[in-house]
Short mmCIF file of C-alpha atoms in Angstrom, two decimals:
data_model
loop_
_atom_site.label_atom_id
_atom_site.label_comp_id
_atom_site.label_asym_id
_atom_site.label_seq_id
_atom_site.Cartn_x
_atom_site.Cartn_y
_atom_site.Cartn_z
CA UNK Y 1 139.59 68.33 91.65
CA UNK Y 2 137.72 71.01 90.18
CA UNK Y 3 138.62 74.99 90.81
CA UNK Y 4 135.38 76.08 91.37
CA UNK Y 5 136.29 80.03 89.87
CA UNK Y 6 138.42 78.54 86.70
CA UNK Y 7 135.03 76.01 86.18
CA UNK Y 8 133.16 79.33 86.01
CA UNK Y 9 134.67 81.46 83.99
CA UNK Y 10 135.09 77.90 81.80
CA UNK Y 11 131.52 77.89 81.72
CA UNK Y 12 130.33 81.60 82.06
CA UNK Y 13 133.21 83.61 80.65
CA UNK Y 14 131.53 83.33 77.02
CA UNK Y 15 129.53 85.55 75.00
CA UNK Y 16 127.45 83.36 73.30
CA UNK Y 17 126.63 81.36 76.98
CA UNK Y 18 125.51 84.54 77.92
CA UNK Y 19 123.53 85.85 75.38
CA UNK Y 20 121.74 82.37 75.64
CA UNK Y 21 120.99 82.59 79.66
CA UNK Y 22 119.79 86.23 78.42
CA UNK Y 23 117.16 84.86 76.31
CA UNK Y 24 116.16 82.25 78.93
CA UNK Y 25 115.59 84.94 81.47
CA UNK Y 26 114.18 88.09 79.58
CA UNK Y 27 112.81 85.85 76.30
CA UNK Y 28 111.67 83.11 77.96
CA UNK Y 29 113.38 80.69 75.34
CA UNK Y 30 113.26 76.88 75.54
CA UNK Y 31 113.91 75.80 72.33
CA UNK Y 32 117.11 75.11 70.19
CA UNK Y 33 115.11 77.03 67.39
CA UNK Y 34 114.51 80.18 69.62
CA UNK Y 35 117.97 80.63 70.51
CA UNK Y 36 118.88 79.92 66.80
CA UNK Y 37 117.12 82.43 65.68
CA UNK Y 38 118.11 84.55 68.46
CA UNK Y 39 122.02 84.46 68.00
CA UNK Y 40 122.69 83.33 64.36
CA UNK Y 41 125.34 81.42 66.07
CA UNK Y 42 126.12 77.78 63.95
CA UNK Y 43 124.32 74.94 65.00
CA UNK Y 44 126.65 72.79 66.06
CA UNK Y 45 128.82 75.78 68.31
CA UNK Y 46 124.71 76.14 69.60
CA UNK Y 47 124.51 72.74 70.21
CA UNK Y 48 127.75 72.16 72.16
CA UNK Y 49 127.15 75.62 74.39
CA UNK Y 50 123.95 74.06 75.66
CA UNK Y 51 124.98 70.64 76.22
CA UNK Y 52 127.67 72.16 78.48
CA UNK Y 53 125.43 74.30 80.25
CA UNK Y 54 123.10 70.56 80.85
CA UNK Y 55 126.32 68.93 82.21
CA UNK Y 56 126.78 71.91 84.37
CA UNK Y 57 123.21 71.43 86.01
CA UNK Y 58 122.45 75.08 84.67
CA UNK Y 59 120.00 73.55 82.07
CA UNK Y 60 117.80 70.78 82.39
CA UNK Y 61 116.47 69.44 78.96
CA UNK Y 62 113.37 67.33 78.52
CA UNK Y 63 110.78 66.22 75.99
CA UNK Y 64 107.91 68.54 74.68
CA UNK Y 65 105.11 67.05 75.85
CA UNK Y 66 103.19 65.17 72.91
CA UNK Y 67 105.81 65.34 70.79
CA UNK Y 68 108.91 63.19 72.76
CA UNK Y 69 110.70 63.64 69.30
CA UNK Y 70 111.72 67.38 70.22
CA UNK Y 71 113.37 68.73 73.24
CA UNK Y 72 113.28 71.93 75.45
CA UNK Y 73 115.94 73.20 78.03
CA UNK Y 74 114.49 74.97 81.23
CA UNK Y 75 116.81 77.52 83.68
CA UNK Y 76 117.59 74.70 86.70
CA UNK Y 77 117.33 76.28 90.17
CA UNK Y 78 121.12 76.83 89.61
CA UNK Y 79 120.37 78.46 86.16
CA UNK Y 80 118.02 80.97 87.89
CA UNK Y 81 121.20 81.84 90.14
CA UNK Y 82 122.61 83.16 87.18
CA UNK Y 83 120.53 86.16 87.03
CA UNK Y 84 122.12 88.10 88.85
CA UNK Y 85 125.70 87.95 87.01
CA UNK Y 86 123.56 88.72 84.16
CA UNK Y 87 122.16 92.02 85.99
CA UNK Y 88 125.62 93.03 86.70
CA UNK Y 89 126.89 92.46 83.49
CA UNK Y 90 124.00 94.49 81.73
CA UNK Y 91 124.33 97.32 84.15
CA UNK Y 92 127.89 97.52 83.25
CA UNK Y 93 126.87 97.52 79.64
CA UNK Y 94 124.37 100.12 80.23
CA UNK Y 95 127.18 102.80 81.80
CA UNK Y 96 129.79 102.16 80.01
CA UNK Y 97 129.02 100.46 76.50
CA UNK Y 98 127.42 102.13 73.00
CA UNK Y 99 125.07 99.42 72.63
CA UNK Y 100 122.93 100.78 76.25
CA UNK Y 101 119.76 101.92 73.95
CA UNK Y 102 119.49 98.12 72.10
CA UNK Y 103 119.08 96.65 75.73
CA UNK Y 104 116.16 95.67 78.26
CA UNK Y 105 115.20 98.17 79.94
CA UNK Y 106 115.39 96.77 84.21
CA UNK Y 107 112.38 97.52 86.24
CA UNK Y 108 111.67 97.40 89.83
CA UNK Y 109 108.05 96.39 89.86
CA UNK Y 110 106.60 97.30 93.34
CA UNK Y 111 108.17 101.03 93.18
CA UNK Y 112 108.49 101.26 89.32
CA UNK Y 113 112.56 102.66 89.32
CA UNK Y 114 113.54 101.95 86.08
CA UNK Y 115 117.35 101.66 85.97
CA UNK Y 116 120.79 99.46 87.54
CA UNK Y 117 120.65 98.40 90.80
CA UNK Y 118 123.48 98.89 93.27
CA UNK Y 119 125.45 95.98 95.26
CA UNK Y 120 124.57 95.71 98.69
CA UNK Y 121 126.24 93.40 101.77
CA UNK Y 122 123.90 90.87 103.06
CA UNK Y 123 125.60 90.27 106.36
CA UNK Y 124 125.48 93.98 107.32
CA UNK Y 125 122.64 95.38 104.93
CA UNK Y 126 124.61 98.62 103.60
CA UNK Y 127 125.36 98.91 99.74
CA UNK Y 128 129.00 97.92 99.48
CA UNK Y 129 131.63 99.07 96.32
CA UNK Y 130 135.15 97.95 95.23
CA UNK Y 131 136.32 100.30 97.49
CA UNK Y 132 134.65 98.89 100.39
CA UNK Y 133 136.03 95.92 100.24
CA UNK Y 134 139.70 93.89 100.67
CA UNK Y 135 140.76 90.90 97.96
CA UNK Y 136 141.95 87.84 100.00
CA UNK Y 137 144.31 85.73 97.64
CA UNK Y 138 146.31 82.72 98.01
CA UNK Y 139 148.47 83.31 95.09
CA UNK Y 140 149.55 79.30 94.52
CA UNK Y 141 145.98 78.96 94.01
CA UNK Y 142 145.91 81.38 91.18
CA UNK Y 143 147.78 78.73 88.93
CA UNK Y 144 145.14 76.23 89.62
CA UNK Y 145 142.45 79.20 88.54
CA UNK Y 146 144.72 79.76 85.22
CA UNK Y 147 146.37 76.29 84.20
CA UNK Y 148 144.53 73.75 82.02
CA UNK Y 149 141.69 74.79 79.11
CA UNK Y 150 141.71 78.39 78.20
CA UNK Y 151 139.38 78.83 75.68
CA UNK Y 152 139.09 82.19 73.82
CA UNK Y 153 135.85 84.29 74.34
CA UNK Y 154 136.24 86.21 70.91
CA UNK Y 155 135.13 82.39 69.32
CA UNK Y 156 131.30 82.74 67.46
CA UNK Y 157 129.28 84.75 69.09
CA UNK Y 158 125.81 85.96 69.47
CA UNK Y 159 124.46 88.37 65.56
CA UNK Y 160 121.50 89.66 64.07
CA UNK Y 161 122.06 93.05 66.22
CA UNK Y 162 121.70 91.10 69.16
CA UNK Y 163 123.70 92.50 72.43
CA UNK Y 164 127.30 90.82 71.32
CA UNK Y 165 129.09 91.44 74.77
CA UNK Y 166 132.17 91.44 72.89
CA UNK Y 167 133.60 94.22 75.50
CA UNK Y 168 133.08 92.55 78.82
CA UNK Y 169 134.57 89.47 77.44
CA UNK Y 170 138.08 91.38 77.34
CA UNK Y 171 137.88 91.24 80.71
CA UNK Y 172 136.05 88.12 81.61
CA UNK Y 173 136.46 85.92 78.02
CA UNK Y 174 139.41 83.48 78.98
CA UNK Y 175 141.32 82.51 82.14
CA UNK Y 176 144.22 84.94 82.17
CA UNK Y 177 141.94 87.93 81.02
CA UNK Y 178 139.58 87.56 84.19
CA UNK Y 179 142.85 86.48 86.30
CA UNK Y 180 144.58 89.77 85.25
CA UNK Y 181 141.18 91.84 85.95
CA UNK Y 182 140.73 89.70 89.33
CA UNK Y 183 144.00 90.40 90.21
CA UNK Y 184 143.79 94.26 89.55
CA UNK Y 185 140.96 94.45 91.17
CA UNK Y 186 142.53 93.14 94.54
CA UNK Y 187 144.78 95.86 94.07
CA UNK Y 188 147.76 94.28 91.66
CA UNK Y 189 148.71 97.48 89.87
CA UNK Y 190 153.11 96.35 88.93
CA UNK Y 191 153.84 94.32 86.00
CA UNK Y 192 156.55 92.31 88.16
CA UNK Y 193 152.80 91.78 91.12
CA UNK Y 194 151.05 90.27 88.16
CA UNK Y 195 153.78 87.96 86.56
CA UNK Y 196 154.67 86.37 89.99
CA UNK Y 197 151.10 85.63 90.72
CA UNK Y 198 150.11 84.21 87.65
CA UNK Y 199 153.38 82.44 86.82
CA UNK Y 200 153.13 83.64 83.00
CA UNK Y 201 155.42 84.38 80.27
CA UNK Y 202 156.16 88.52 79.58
CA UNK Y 203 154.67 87.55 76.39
CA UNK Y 204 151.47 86.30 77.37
CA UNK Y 205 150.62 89.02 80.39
CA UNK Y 206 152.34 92.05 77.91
CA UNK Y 207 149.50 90.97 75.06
CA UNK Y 208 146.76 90.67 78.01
CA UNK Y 209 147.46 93.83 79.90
CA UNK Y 210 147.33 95.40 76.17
CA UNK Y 211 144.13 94.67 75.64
CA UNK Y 212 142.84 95.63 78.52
CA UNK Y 213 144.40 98.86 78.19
CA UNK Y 214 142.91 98.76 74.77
CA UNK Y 215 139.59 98.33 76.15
CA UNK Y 216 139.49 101.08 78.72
CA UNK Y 217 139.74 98.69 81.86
CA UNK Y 218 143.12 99.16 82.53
CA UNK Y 219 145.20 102.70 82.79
CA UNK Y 220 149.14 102.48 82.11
CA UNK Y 221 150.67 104.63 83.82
CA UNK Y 222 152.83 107.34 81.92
CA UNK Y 223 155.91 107.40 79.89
CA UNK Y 224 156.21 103.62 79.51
CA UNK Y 225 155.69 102.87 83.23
CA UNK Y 226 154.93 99.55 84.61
CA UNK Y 227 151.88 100.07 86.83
CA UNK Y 228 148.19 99.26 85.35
CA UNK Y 229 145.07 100.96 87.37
CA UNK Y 230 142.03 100.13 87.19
CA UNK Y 231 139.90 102.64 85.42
CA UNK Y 232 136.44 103.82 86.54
CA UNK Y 233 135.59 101.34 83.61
CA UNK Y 234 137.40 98.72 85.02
CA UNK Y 235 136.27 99.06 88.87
CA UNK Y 236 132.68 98.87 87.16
CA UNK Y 237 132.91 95.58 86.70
CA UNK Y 238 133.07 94.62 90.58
CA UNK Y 239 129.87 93.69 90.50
CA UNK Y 240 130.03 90.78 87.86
CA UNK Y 241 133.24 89.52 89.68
CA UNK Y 242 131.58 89.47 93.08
CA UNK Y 243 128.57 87.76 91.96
CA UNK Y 244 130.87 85.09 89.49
CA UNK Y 245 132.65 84.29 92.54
CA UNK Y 246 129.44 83.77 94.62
CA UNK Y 247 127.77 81.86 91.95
CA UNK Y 248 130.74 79.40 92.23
CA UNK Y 249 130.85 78.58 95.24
CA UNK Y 250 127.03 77.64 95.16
CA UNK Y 251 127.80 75.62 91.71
CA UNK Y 252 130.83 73.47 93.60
CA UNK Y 253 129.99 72.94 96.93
CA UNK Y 254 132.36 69.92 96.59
CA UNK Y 255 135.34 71.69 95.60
CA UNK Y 256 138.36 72.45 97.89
CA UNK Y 257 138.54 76.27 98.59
CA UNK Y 258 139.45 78.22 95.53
CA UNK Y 259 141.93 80.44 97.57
CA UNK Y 260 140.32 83.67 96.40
CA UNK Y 261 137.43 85.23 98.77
CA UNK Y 262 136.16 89.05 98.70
CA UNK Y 263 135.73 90.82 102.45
CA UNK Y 264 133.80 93.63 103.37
CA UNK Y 265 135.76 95.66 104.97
CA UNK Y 266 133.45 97.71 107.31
CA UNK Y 267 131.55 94.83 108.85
CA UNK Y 268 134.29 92.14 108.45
CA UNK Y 269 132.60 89.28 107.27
CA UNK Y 270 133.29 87.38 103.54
CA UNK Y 271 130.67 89.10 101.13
CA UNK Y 272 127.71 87.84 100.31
CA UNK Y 273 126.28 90.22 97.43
CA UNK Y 274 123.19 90.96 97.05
CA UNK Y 275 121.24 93.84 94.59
CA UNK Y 276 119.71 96.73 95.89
CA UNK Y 277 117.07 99.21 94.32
CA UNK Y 278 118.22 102.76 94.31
CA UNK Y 279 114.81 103.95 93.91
CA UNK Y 280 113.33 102.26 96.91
CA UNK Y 281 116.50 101.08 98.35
CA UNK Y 282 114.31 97.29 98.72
CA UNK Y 283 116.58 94.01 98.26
CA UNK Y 284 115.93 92.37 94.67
CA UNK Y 285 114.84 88.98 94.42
CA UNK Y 286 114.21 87.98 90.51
CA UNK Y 287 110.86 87.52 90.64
CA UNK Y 288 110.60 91.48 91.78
CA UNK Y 289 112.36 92.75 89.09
CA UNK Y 290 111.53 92.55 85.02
CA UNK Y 291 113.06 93.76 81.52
CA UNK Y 292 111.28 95.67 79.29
CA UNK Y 293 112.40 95.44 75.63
CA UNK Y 294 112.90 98.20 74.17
CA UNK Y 295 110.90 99.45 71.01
CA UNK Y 296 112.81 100.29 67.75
CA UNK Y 297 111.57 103.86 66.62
CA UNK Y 298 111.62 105.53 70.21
CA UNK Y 299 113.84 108.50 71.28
CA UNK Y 300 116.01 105.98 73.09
CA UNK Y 301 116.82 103.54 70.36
CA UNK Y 302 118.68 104.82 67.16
CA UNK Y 303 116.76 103.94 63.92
#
């Protein structure tokens, strides 16, 4: 049967995917010619990206009416769940990528805070970080997470000066790159830690835990060593790996356990994210939050 986190980052762990959920959220596209024009990306790549978010129930696609000819894909109920992987994932590109001015600006609209939100715990209420929490892992179920298709997330992706997410997708682009990140973030830091779990070749996990030292997610430590720590870079990205893993549960209810749950450590109980204002400190729901695009020519975006 399925692994509900390897179907995920299958599905989700792809730039282009993204940058087309993006547009269905903060551009309202519907259309294969909106998101064409959007990304640049080839037809036919287009094409297969949204048929596989339609078999994945994230998409629904139906005739326009009066014209049953042509065809527009609407965000399913489990499409709108997306949004906030997407919020974590432009929060993180916000802090800690060069492209922050070129993106939507998020907007609380009953208090007006303009800015990221911060991860709360829904069973206790407080706001909750990597630190706060403990990694539960059955490492045999790790192979299940990494085994089978691993396709690349550096394939055709999103142009046209559009947001590329080419960094994140170091970290969350294929199998073994969001394993490796997973793992750190549970608190894998040896060489000889990462290997066992994952099963891999020296090869394989050498040329991962490269680039993710390349990419700033990853620290090695000195003079050749053979730990890897997460940077402040790195632990950013707790938030998109706490709501993936949420989001997949709620996309495979079917599935058998995927061995891999995230605890809060001061009130016990399996975490249930949530997002949090920091101006207000309020609870988000998506219909209380909005992007603004930003305009080309103002102090905040580069001419």
């Amino acid at each position: 049967m399925t692994n509900s986190v390897a179907a995920t980052f299958d599905l989700l762990g792809d730039r282009l995917t993204l940058t087309i959920l993006r547009h269905a959220f903060a551009g309202r596209a519907r259309r294969f010619t909106q998101w064409l024009d959007h990304t640049g990306a080839p037809p036919a790549v287009l094409t297969a990206r949204l048929a596989a978010l339609v078999d994945s129930g994230v998409l629904e696609r139906s005739p326009v009416p009066g014209t049953p000819d042509r065809f527009e894909y609407r965000l399913t109920e489990l499409g709108l769940a997306t949004w906030e992987i997407l919020v974590c994932v432009w929060s993180w590109q916000r802090e800690w990528t060069p492209e922050w001015a070129l993106l939507p600006e998020f907007v609380h609209a009953d208090c007006g805070h303009r800015g990221p939100p911060v991860l709360m715990c829904t069973g206790c209420g407080r706001t909750v970080t990597a630190h706060d929490t403990d990694v539960e892992l059955d490492r045999d179920a790790l192979w299940h997470i990494t085994s089978g298709r691993r396709r690349s997330g550096r394939g055709t992706g999103p142009a046209r000066g559009d947001a590329q997410f080419d960094e994140i997708m170091e970290a969350i682009g294929d199998r073994w790159s969001a394993a490796v990140t997973g793992l750190a973030l549970a608190g894998v830091r040896r060489f000889s830690e990462f290997r066992a779990a994952l099963h891999m070749s020296p090869t394989t996990l050498t040329e991962r835990l490269t680039r993710l030292v390349e990419a700033g997610i990853l620290d090695r430590s000195e003079a050749g060593g053979r730990d890897y720590r997460l940077t402040p870079r790195g632990r950013a990205l707790f938030g998109v790996f706490a709501f993936l893993l949420a989001w997949s549960n709620r996309a495979h209810p079917q599935s058998p356990e995927p061995g891999l749950l995230i605890r809060h450590r001061e009130c016990g109980a399996v975490l249930i994210p949530a997002l949090r204002c920091r101006g207000c400190e309020g609870e988000l729901g998506r219909r209380d939050v909005r992007f603004e695009v930003p305009v080309r020519g103002s102090r905040d975006v580069p001419d």
